[in-house]
mmCIF file of C-alpha atoms and ligand atoms in Angstrom:
data_model
loop_
_atom_site.group_PDB
_atom_site.id
_atom_site.type_symbol
_atom_site.label_atom_id
_atom_site.label_comp_id
_atom_site.label_asym_id
_atom_site.label_seq_id
_atom_site.Cartn_x
_atom_site.Cartn_y
_atom_site.Cartn_z
ATOM 1 C CA UNK A 306 -23.053 -0.549 41.223
ATOM 2 C CA UNK A 307 -20.697 -3.517 39.293
ATOM 3 C CA UNK A 308 -18.654 -5.009 41.747
ATOM 4 C CA UNK A 309 -15.184 -6.172 40.316
ATOM 5 C CA UNK A 310 -14.598 -10.021 40.235
ATOM 6 C CA UNK A 311 -11.169 -10.816 42.193
ATOM 7 C CA UNK A 312 -8.202 -12.136 40.329
ATOM 8 C CA UNK A 313 -5.326 -13.825 42.060
ATOM 9 C CA UNK A 314 -2.615 -11.964 39.179
ATOM 10 C CA UNK A 315 -4.321 -8.668 39.262
ATOM 11 C CA UNK A 316 -4.770 -7.683 42.599
ATOM 12 C CA UNK A 317 -1.744 -8.635 44.844
ATOM 13 C CA UNK A 318 -0.742 -7.376 47.540
ATOM 14 C CA UNK A 319 2.521 -4.275 47.323
ATOM 15 C CA UNK A 320 5.677 -5.703 47.685
ATOM 16 C CA UNK A 321 7.175 -4.325 50.777
ATOM 17 C CA UNK A 322 10.153 -1.417 49.914
ATOM 18 C CA UNK A 323 12.247 -3.436 52.802
ATOM 19 C CA UNK A 324 12.177 -6.465 50.716
ATOM 20 C CA UNK A 325 14.398 -5.550 47.395
ATOM 21 C CA UNK A 326 17.607 -5.293 49.026
ATOM 22 C CA UNK A 327 17.128 -8.933 50.672
ATOM 23 C CA UNK A 328 16.386 -10.241 47.422
ATOM 24 C CA UNK A 329 19.727 -8.935 46.115
ATOM 25 C CA UNK A 330 21.044 -10.492 48.930
ATOM 26 C CA UNK A 331 19.999 -13.134 48.260
ATOM 27 C CA UNK A 332 21.208 -13.162 44.727
ATOM 28 C CA UNK A 333 24.448 -12.200 46.019
ATOM 29 C CA UNK A 334 24.701 -15.049 47.538
ATOM 30 C CA UNK A 335 23.981 -17.576 45.018
ATOM 31 C CA UNK A 336 26.381 -15.566 42.357
ATOM 32 C CA UNK A 337 28.933 -16.770 45.376
ATOM 33 C CA UNK A 338 29.692 -12.806 45.661
ATOM 34 C CA UNK A 339 30.099 -9.026 47.819
ATOM 35 C CA UNK A 340 29.421 -6.969 45.524
ATOM 36 C CA UNK A 341 26.154 -4.858 44.283
ATOM 37 C CA UNK A 342 23.536 -6.474 43.313
ATOM 38 C CA UNK A 343 21.158 -4.487 41.139
ATOM 39 C CA UNK A 344 18.006 -5.768 39.908
ATOM 40 C CA UNK A 345 16.740 -4.762 36.704
ATOM 41 C CA UNK A 346 12.817 -4.029 35.977
ATOM 42 C CA UNK A 347 12.642 -5.961 32.387
ATOM 43 C CA UNK A 348 13.664 -9.390 30.974
ATOM 44 C CA UNK A 349 17.812 -10.785 31.595
ATOM 45 C CA UNK A 350 18.199 -8.856 27.763
ATOM 46 C CA UNK A 351 17.454 -6.004 28.792
ATOM 47 C CA UNK A 352 20.058 -6.222 31.679
ATOM 48 C CA UNK A 353 22.880 -6.952 28.642
ATOM 49 C CA UNK A 354 22.020 -4.446 26.588
ATOM 50 C CA UNK A 355 22.186 -2.124 30.180
ATOM 51 C CA UNK A 356 26.462 -3.620 30.767
ATOM 52 C CA UNK A 357 26.807 -2.831 27.536
ATOM 53 C CA UNK A 358 25.363 0.569 27.237
ATOM 54 C CA UNK A 359 26.835 1.153 30.746
ATOM 55 C CA UNK A 360 30.817 0.412 29.825
ATOM 56 C CA UNK A 361 30.568 1.577 26.086
ATOM 57 C CA UNK A 362 31.754 4.983 25.584
ATOM 58 C CA UNK A 363 35.109 5.515 22.734
ATOM 59 C CA UNK A 364 38.634 4.878 24.285
ATOM 60 C CA UNK A 365 37.227 1.514 25.507
ATOM 61 C CA UNK A 366 38.559 -1.936 24.433
ATOM 62 C CA UNK A 367 37.008 -4.997 24.136
ATOM 63 C CA UNK A 368 37.243 -8.560 23.355
ATOM 64 C CA UNK A 369 33.930 -9.594 23.159
ATOM 65 C CA UNK A 370 33.657 -14.182 22.602
ATOM 66 C CA UNK A 371 30.717 -14.551 20.798
ATOM 67 C CA UNK A 372 29.474 -17.868 20.991
ATOM 68 C CA UNK A 373 25.505 -17.194 20.123
ATOM 69 C CA UNK A 374 23.550 -14.784 18.471
ATOM 70 C CA UNK A 375 23.549 -12.837 22.419
ATOM 71 C CA UNK A 376 27.735 -12.701 21.818
ATOM 72 C CA UNK A 377 26.917 -10.882 18.415
ATOM 73 C CA UNK A 378 24.229 -8.580 20.495
ATOM 74 C CA UNK A 379 26.693 -7.527 23.585
ATOM 75 C CA UNK A 380 29.091 -6.404 21.359
ATOM 76 C CA UNK A 381 26.888 -4.211 18.703
ATOM 77 C CA UNK A 382 26.384 -2.655 21.781
ATOM 78 C CA UNK A 383 29.786 -2.047 22.963
ATOM 79 C CA UNK A 384 29.888 -0.749 19.187
ATOM 80 C CA UNK A 385 26.853 1.011 19.713
ATOM 81 C CA UNK A 386 28.293 3.094 22.494
ATOM 82 C CA UNK A 387 32.052 3.903 20.278
ATOM 83 C CA UNK A 388 33.963 1.309 21.728
ATOM 84 C CA UNK A 389 36.452 -0.754 19.697
ATOM 85 C CA UNK A 390 35.251 -3.997 19.512
ATOM 86 C CA UNK A 391 36.894 -7.186 18.241
ATOM 87 C CA UNK A 392 34.450 -9.628 18.288
ATOM 88 C CA UNK A 393 35.871 -13.163 18.965
ATOM 89 C CA UNK A 394 34.188 -15.771 17.007
ATOM 90 C CA UNK A 395 33.991 -19.515 17.706
ATOM 91 C CA UNK A 396 33.490 -22.414 15.655
ATOM 92 C CA UNK A 397 29.545 -22.044 14.575
ATOM 93 C CA UNK A 398 27.810 -24.011 18.305
ATOM 94 C CA UNK A 399 31.267 -24.345 19.518
ATOM 95 C CA UNK A 400 32.730 -23.403 22.583
ATOM 96 C CA UNK A 401 35.474 -20.930 22.138
ATOM 97 C CA UNK A 402 38.685 -22.171 22.252
ATOM 98 C CA UNK A 403 41.500 -21.333 24.937
ATOM 99 C CA UNK A 404 44.017 -21.124 21.666
ATOM 100 C CA UNK A 405 41.499 -18.754 19.310
ATOM 101 C CA UNK A 406 40.447 -16.242 22.548
ATOM 102 C CA UNK A 407 44.729 -15.650 23.527
ATOM 103 C CA UNK A 408 45.608 -14.722 19.991
ATOM 104 C CA UNK A 409 42.300 -12.484 19.956
ATOM 105 C CA UNK A 410 43.717 -11.149 23.175
ATOM 106 C CA UNK A 411 48.129 -10.771 22.184
ATOM 107 C CA UNK A 412 46.313 -8.566 19.713
ATOM 108 C CA UNK A 413 45.010 -6.332 21.578
ATOM 109 C CA UNK A 414 47.702 -4.734 24.408
ATOM 110 C CA UNK A 415 44.793 -1.891 25.503
ATOM 111 C CA UNK A 416 41.859 -4.371 26.262
ATOM 112 C CA UNK A 417 39.936 -2.559 29.558
ATOM 113 C CA UNK A 418 36.453 -5.407 29.104
ATOM 114 C CA UNK A 419 36.438 -9.128 28.302
ATOM 115 C CA UNK A 420 32.186 -10.430 27.599
ATOM 116 C CA UNK A 421 31.577 -14.147 27.285
ATOM 117 C CA UNK A 422 28.537 -15.759 27.745
ATOM 118 C CA UNK A 423 28.869 -19.222 30.549
ATOM 119 C CA UNK A 424 26.729 -21.332 29.081
ATOM 120 C CA UNK A 425 24.538 -21.015 26.011
ATOM 121 C CA UNK A 426 20.704 -22.314 25.515
ATOM 122 C CA UNK A 427 21.245 -22.403 21.843
ATOM 123 C CA UNK A 428 23.364 -24.639 21.391
ATOM 124 C CA UNK A 429 23.980 -26.250 24.771
ATOM 125 C CA UNK A 430 27.375 -25.751 24.951
ATOM 126 C CA UNK A 431 29.594 -24.519 28.040
ATOM 127 C CA UNK A 432 32.356 -22.064 27.405
ATOM 128 C CA UNK A 433 35.444 -22.526 29.182
ATOM 129 C CA UNK A 434 35.049 -19.623 32.173
ATOM 130 C CA UNK A 435 37.700 -20.194 33.975
ATOM 131 C CA UNK A 436 40.981 -19.952 31.998
ATOM 132 C CA UNK A 437 39.226 -17.520 30.352
ATOM 133 C CA UNK A 438 38.387 -14.868 33.451
ATOM 134 C CA UNK A 439 41.940 -16.106 34.670
ATOM 135 C CA UNK A 440 44.053 -14.431 31.432
ATOM 136 C CA UNK A 441 41.506 -12.106 31.237
ATOM 137 C CA UNK A 442 42.658 -10.694 35.036
ATOM 138 C CA UNK A 443 46.072 -11.134 34.137
ATOM 139 C CA UNK A 444 45.486 -8.680 31.454
ATOM 140 C CA UNK A 445 43.509 -6.553 33.799
ATOM 141 C CA UNK A 446 40.459 -6.437 32.163
ATOM 142 C CA UNK A 447 36.995 -6.088 33.499
ATOM 143 C CA UNK A 448 35.326 -9.561 33.504
ATOM 144 C CA UNK A 449 31.754 -9.541 31.934
ATOM 145 C CA UNK A 450 29.593 -12.821 31.866
ATOM 146 C CA UNK A 451 26.283 -12.992 30.960
ATOM 147 C CA UNK A 452 25.042 -16.317 33.802
ATOM 148 C CA UNK A 453 21.302 -15.796 32.604
ATOM 149 C CA UNK A 454 21.180 -20.328 31.304
ATOM 150 C CA UNK A 455 24.372 -20.581 33.518
ATOM 151 C CA UNK A 456 23.084 -19.636 37.000
ATOM 152 C CA UNK A 457 21.775 -22.735 39.200
ATOM 153 C CA UNK A 458 22.557 -25.402 36.942
ATOM 154 C CA UNK A 459 26.403 -25.132 36.984
ATOM 155 C CA UNK A 460 29.045 -23.893 39.519
ATOM 156 C CA UNK A 461 29.812 -19.745 39.036
ATOM 157 C CA UNK A 462 31.804 -18.262 41.812
ATOM 158 C CA UNK A 463 31.707 -15.146 40.894
ATOM 159 C CA UNK A 464 34.031 -13.642 43.222
ATOM 160 C CA UNK A 465 36.806 -16.882 43.387
ATOM 161 C CA UNK A 466 36.173 -16.197 40.061
ATOM 162 C CA UNK A 467 37.133 -12.271 39.619
ATOM 163 C CA UNK A 468 34.154 -11.071 37.712
ATOM 164 C CA UNK A 469 33.154 -8.396 37.442
ATOM 165 C CA UNK A 470 29.475 -7.938 36.086
ATOM 166 C CA UNK A 471 27.798 -10.946 36.394
ATOM 167 C CA UNK A 472 24.435 -11.224 34.712
ATOM 168 C CA UNK A 473 21.387 -13.708 34.928
ATOM 169 C CA UNK A 474 17.292 -13.971 34.727
ATOM 170 C CA UNK A 475 15.447 -15.861 36.633
ATOM 171 C CA UNK A 476 13.488 -17.929 33.638
ATOM 172 C CA UNK A 477 15.830 -20.839 32.470
ATOM 173 C CA UNK A 478 17.694 -22.802 35.650
ATOM 174 C CA UNK A 479 16.317 -21.271 37.816
ATOM 175 C CA UNK A 480 12.867 -22.168 37.129
ATOM 176 C CA UNK A 481 11.815 -18.382 37.966
ATOM 177 C CA UNK A 482 9.788 -16.101 35.906
ATOM 178 C CA UNK A 483 11.293 -14.089 32.869
ATOM 179 C CA UNK A 484 10.053 -10.579 33.696
ATOM 180 C CA UNK A 485 13.186 -9.289 35.983
ATOM 181 C CA UNK A 486 16.654 -9.759 35.734
ATOM 182 C CA UNK A 487 20.119 -8.706 38.124
ATOM 183 C CA UNK A 488 22.816 -8.296 38.142
ATOM 184 C CA UNK A 489 26.588 -8.064 39.942
ATOM 185 C CA UNK A 490 29.536 -4.851 39.621
ATOM 186 C CA UNK A 491 32.625 -4.859 41.490
ATOM 187 C CA UNK A 492 34.004 -1.763 42.484
ATOM 188 C CA UNK A 493 36.455 -2.275 39.469
ATOM 189 C CA UNK A 494 33.725 -2.283 37.250
ATOM 190 C CA UNK A 495 31.933 0.740 39.003
ATOM 191 C CA UNK A 496 35.090 2.575 38.692
ATOM 192 C CA UNK A 497 35.091 1.999 34.446
ATOM 193 C CA UNK A 498 31.124 2.369 34.600
ATOM 194 C CA UNK A 499 31.426 5.778 36.696
ATOM 195 C CA UNK A 500 34.593 7.135 33.796
ATOM 196 C CA UNK A 501 33.148 10.287 32.059
ATOM 197 C CA UNK A 502 31.121 9.735 29.118
ATOM 198 C CA UNK A 503 29.260 7.152 30.634
ATOM 199 C CA UNK A 504 24.830 6.912 30.138
ATOM 200 C CA UNK A 505 22.589 8.717 32.321
ATOM 201 C CA UNK A 506 18.993 9.438 32.397
ATOM 202 C CA UNK A 507 18.382 6.459 30.505
ATOM 203 C CA UNK A 508 16.723 3.361 31.523
ATOM 204 C CA UNK A 509 19.661 1.244 30.121
ATOM 205 C CA UNK A 510 21.932 3.620 32.249
ATOM 206 C CA UNK A 511 23.456 1.300 35.510
ATOM 207 C CA UNK A 512 24.641 4.377 37.029
ATOM 208 C CA UNK A 513 21.502 5.796 37.601
ATOM 209 C CA UNK A 514 20.760 2.307 39.364
ATOM 210 C CA UNK A 515 23.344 2.997 41.558
ATOM 211 C CA UNK A 516 22.464 6.773 42.179
ATOM 212 C CA UNK A 517 19.211 6.499 42.802
ATOM 213 C CA UNK A 518 18.636 2.431 44.442
ATOM 214 C CA UNK A 519 22.169 2.082 46.167
ATOM 215 C CA UNK A 520 23.656 5.468 46.887
ATOM 216 C CA UNK A 521 19.289 6.270 48.557
ATOM 217 C CA UNK A 522 19.803 2.878 50.721
ATOM 218 C CA UNK A 523 18.333 0.126 49.061
ATOM 219 C CA UNK A 524 15.015 1.013 49.310
ATOM 220 C CA UNK A 525 12.344 1.599 46.929
ATOM 221 C CA UNK A 526 12.614 0.740 43.426
ATOM 222 C CA UNK A 527 12.751 4.157 41.038
ATOM 223 C CA UNK A 528 10.014 4.359 38.659
ATOM 224 C CA UNK A 529 6.889 1.491 39.037
ATOM 225 C CA UNK A 530 8.113 -1.116 40.016
ATOM 226 C CA UNK A 531 5.684 -4.882 39.365
ATOM 227 C CA UNK A 532 4.924 -6.389 42.540
ATOM 228 C CA UNK A 533 4.223 -9.897 40.406
ATOM 229 C CA UNK A 534 7.287 -10.086 39.008
ATOM 230 C CA UNK A 535 8.883 -9.006 42.528
ATOM 231 C CA UNK A 536 7.097 -11.737 43.873
ATOM 232 C CA UNK A 537 7.268 -14.589 41.360
ATOM 233 C CA UNK A 538 11.627 -13.864 41.993
ATOM 234 C CA UNK A 539 10.943 -13.795 45.394
ATOM 235 C CA UNK A 540 8.745 -17.398 44.836
ATOM 236 C CA UNK A 541 11.306 -18.786 42.703
ATOM 237 C CA UNK A 542 14.302 -18.138 44.997
ATOM 238 C CA UNK A 543 12.437 -19.853 48.216
ATOM 239 C CA UNK A 544 11.844 -23.215 45.595
ATOM 240 C CA UNK A 545 16.041 -23.158 44.302
ATOM 241 C CA UNK A 546 17.366 -22.136 47.693
ATOM 242 C CA UNK A 547 14.953 -25.447 49.711
ATOM 243 C CA UNK A 548 16.467 -27.774 47.010
ATOM 244 C CA UNK A 549 19.976 -26.096 47.688
ATOM 245 C CA UNK A 550 22.495 -24.867 44.634
ATOM 246 C CA UNK A 551 25.121 -27.660 44.782
ATOM 247 C CA UNK A 552 21.502 -30.486 44.542
ATOM 248 C CA UNK A 553 19.651 -27.943 41.943
ATOM 249 C CA UNK A 554 23.397 -28.060 39.952
ATOM 250 C CA UNK A 555 24.006 -31.699 41.091
ATOM 251 C CA UNK A 556 20.162 -32.794 39.134
ATOM 252 C CA UNK A 557 21.161 -30.407 36.234
ATOM 253 C CA UNK A 558 23.990 -32.620 35.879
ATOM 254 C CA UNK A 559 22.574 -35.917 36.312
ATOM 255 C CA UNK A 560 19.494 -34.600 33.568
ATOM 256 C CA UNK A 561 22.307 -33.629 30.962
ATOM 257 C CA UNK A 562 24.541 -36.886 31.543
ATOM 258 C CA UNK A 563 20.636 -38.838 31.421
ATOM 259 C CA UNK A 564 20.272 -37.145 28.374
ATOM 260 C CA UNK A 565 23.773 -37.474 26.771
ATOM 261 C CA UNK A 566 23.501 -41.669 27.583
ATOM 262 C CA UNK A 567 20.237 -42.084 26.394
ATOM 263 C CA UNK A 568 21.256 -39.429 22.687
ATOM 264 C CA UNK A 569 23.659 -42.188 22.358
ATOM 265 C CA UNK A 570 21.769 -45.354 22.946
ATOM 266 C CA UNK A 571 19.533 -44.489 19.983
ATOM 267 C CA UNK A 572 22.482 -44.042 18.323
ATOM 268 C CA UNK A 573 22.718 -40.583 17.384
ATOM 269 C CA UNK A 574 25.555 -38.895 17.065
ATOM 270 C CA UNK A 575 25.645 -35.468 20.225
ATOM 271 C CA UNK A 576 26.582 -31.913 18.911
ATOM 272 C CA UNK A 577 29.406 -31.213 21.738
ATOM 273 C CA UNK A 578 32.154 -33.910 23.879
ATOM 274 C CA UNK A 579 31.061 -33.848 27.250
ATOM 275 C CA UNK A 580 33.930 -31.045 28.327
ATOM 276 C CA UNK A 581 32.217 -28.635 25.859
ATOM 277 C CA UNK A 582 28.762 -29.463 27.193
ATOM 278 C CA UNK A 583 26.648 -27.268 29.414
ATOM 279 C CA UNK A 584 24.294 -28.656 31.814
ATOM 280 C CA UNK A 585 20.595 -26.897 30.514
ATOM 281 C CA UNK A 586 20.059 -28.324 27.100
ATOM 282 C CA UNK A 587 22.105 -31.261 24.870
ATOM 283 C CA UNK A 588 22.899 -31.220 20.672
ATOM 284 C CA UNK A 589 22.070 -33.382 18.612
ATOM 285 C CA UNK A 590 23.426 -34.227 15.045
ATOM 286 C CA UNK A 591 20.573 -34.530 13.054
ATOM 287 C CA UNK A 592 21.035 -37.628 10.250
ATOM 288 C CA UNK A 593 21.914 -36.284 6.758
ATOM 289 C CA UNK A 594 19.239 -37.885 5.659
ATOM 290 C CA UNK A 595 16.516 -36.511 7.627
ATOM 291 C CA UNK A 596 15.056 -32.454 6.745
ATOM 292 C CA UNK A 597 14.671 -30.518 10.089
ATOM 293 C CA UNK A 598 11.180 -29.178 9.410
ATOM 294 C CA UNK A 599 9.978 -33.126 8.805
ATOM 295 C CA UNK A 600 11.936 -34.300 11.857
ATOM 296 C CA UNK A 601 9.781 -30.628 14.550
ATOM 297 C CA UNK A 602 6.618 -31.847 12.739
ATOM 298 C CA UNK A 603 7.165 -35.528 14.214
ATOM 299 C CA UNK A 604 7.837 -33.691 17.073
ATOM 300 C CA UNK A 605 4.957 -31.423 17.823
ATOM 301 C CA UNK A 606 3.095 -33.203 18.862
ATOM 302 C CA UNK A 607 4.792 -35.592 22.020
ATOM 303 C CA UNK A 608 4.727 -31.615 23.713
ATOM 304 C CA UNK A 609 8.164 -32.020 24.839
ATOM 305 C CA UNK A 610 10.518 -29.568 25.316
ATOM 306 C CA UNK A 611 13.210 -30.199 21.781
ATOM 307 C CA UNK A 612 13.937 -27.311 19.309
ATOM 308 C CA UNK A 613 16.785 -26.160 16.321
ATOM 309 C CA UNK A 614 19.812 -24.930 16.050
ATOM 310 C CA UNK A 615 19.908 -20.882 16.770
ATOM 311 C CA UNK A 616 22.064 -19.295 14.497
ATOM 312 C CA UNK A 617 24.359 -20.918 11.651
ATOM 313 C CA UNK A 618 23.545 -23.966 13.339
ATOM 314 C CA UNK A 619 19.429 -24.284 12.852
ATOM 315 C CA UNK A 620 19.375 -26.824 10.543
ATOM 316 C CA UNK A 621 21.743 -29.042 12.015
ATOM 317 C CA UNK A 622 21.283 -30.369 15.465
ATOM 318 C CA UNK A 623 17.927 -30.375 17.649
ATOM 319 C CA UNK A 624 18.319 -28.623 21.122
ATOM 320 C CA UNK A 625 17.078 -31.055 23.893
ATOM 321 C CA UNK A 626 16.181 -28.636 26.986
ATOM 322 C CA UNK A 627 16.852 -30.016 30.306
ATOM 323 C CA UNK A 628 16.450 -26.819 32.357
ATOM 324 C CA UNK A 629 15.234 -25.457 35.180
ATOM 325 C CA UNK A 630 12.421 -27.608 35.961
ATOM 326 C CA UNK A 631 12.927 -29.606 32.999
ATOM 327 C CA UNK A 632 16.072 -31.174 34.919
ATOM 328 C CA UNK A 633 14.267 -33.977 35.506
ATOM 329 C CA UNK A 634 12.732 -38.247 35.230
ATOM 330 C CA UNK A 635 10.311 -37.256 33.278
ATOM 331 C CA UNK A 636 10.775 -35.293 30.842
ATOM 332 C CA UNK A 637 13.853 -36.342 29.868
ATOM 333 C CA UNK A 638 12.804 -39.646 29.398
ATOM 334 C CA UNK A 639 9.810 -38.211 27.301
ATOM 335 C CA UNK A 640 12.867 -36.419 25.597
ATOM 336 C CA UNK A 641 14.565 -39.052 24.266
ATOM 337 C CA UNK A 642 12.145 -41.557 24.042
ATOM 338 C CA UNK A 643 10.290 -38.710 21.113
ATOM 339 C CA UNK A 644 13.226 -37.730 19.598
ATOM 340 C CA UNK A 645 14.007 -41.207 19.318
ATOM 341 C CA UNK A 646 10.252 -42.313 17.324
ATOM 342 C CA UNK A 647 10.423 -38.892 15.353
ATOM 343 C CA UNK A 648 13.455 -40.401 13.616
ATOM 344 C CA UNK A 649 11.632 -44.148 13.592
ATOM 345 C CA UNK A 650 8.502 -42.200 11.458
ATOM 346 C CA UNK A 651 10.866 -40.807 9.193
ATOM 347 C CA UNK A 652 12.455 -44.151 8.580
ATOM 348 C CA UNK A 653 15.391 -43.971 10.537
ATOM 349 C CA UNK A 654 16.134 -46.125 13.136
ATOM 350 C CA UNK A 655 16.321 -46.487 16.913
ATOM 351 C CA UNK A 656 15.798 -48.500 19.787
ATOM 352 C CA UNK A 657 13.818 -47.151 21.782
ATOM 353 C CA UNK A 658 14.389 -49.930 24.971
ATOM 354 C CA UNK A 659 18.053 -49.114 24.593
ATOM 355 C CA UNK A 660 17.905 -45.180 24.911
ATOM 356 C CA UNK A 661 15.112 -45.449 28.249
ATOM 357 C CA UNK A 662 17.211 -47.897 30.125
ATOM 358 C CA UNK A 663 20.301 -45.989 29.640
ATOM 359 C CA UNK A 664 18.765 -42.625 31.129
ATOM 360 C CA UNK A 665 17.017 -44.978 33.242
ATOM 361 C CA UNK A 666 20.001 -46.771 35.215
ATOM 362 C CA UNK A 667 21.034 -42.598 35.712
ATOM 363 C CA UNK A 668 17.746 -42.568 38.051
ATOM 364 C CA UNK A 669 18.109 -45.727 39.507
ATOM 365 C CA UNK A 670 19.950 -46.558 43.100
ATOM 366 C CA UNK A 671 23.927 -47.077 42.469
ATOM 367 C CA UNK A 672 24.721 -50.445 41.758
HETATM 368 C C1 PLP B 1069 17.862 -17.208 27.795
HETATM 369 C C2 PLP B 1069 19.030 -15.703 27.757
HETATM 370 C C3 PLP B 1069 19.293 -14.437 27.272
HETATM 371 C C4 PLP B 1069 18.626 -13.690 26.777
HETATM 372 O O1 PLP B 1069 17.256 -13.769 27.939
HETATM 373 P P1 PLP B 1069 16.005 -13.003 28.259
HETATM 374 O O2 PLP B 1069 14.986 -14.067 28.351
HETATM 375 O O3 PLP B 1069 16.406 -13.147 25.443
HETATM 376 O O4 PLP B 1069 15.647 -11.608 28.000
HETATM 377 C C5 PLP B 1069 20.453 -14.642 27.470
HETATM 378 N N1 PLP B 1069 21.554 -15.226 27.743
HETATM 379 C C6 PLP B 1069 22.005 -16.349 27.644
HETATM 380 C C7 PLP B 1069 22.718 -17.063 27.779
HETATM 381 C C8 PLP B 1069 20.422 -17.301 27.920
HETATM 382 O O5 PLP B 1069 20.577 -18.637 27.127
#
């Protein structure tokens, strides 16, 4: 007789049927919303595709803010579903400006949906969510926000801002696993989704999730939920709630400020000014004389979390990641010093001592 060895990742207890609604309620509290919260059994990009697929149909006019490849994809999914999409494209790697957005809004009198990413991990920018939401709501548009990166690292008051759909994942600022995502849906958004012509009988259908979960009393989820992922989400929320949302946001803000000061003390230009920068990633312009791949090669042995930009800006900046569990002194310091040291190896002088002091000042006792 063979005996199977016990494996903690495989032989896990089932996730209790009444536990899904509790998770949804905890996510609702985190997002500051009383709207419905749906759980999506897949990484956040799947929830985003489900939102676009469920909203899109011929006759819908959508204004889609593009500040990274994520926004580009969202517009493509809306178009695929027959919507008329106007992409409002920011300068590469920069936040959208209110002037650009307003001009696009004025050019689309029948706008039904406005979509944007809150904070971009691709470049480290923060979009002016409050202003955009206010302008979009004044025109009666349903506002869709990709808050996958920002939730937990930035303030995000869903109901106070009137955000209709907010999509999140656990794997960025919340410090959780990537296998599950969630979204809030306002009654107004449900009204749009439920109009004739929407997608049903599909894993990307929000209406299916409503019928098969919300309308059945929020007990068993359809399909075969991965208990491992649900336990992981519960664990991430336990840890996050123990710290507290305000503390977590403050921790991210401190990591961002320390990183920015450290980079400036190295003598390097920041990619964006503080008002347009996220708390999650810091973009740093690389010196003209430095080639991005040589820099990444020098950085590799340090085992830090520094990568190139994504998309059109891929060879013009590096991004220092201080999201989730990386928003802490040792990770911030390692990023800044590794970047300075790597540039020195390539012949570009930097001041590592000044950079250390600049970072540490943010973590010491107040003067
Ligand atoms: C990470 C991220 C996503 C997608 O997350 P996946 O892990 O790829 O599913 C979407 N939008 C933003 C802004 C992100 O940072």
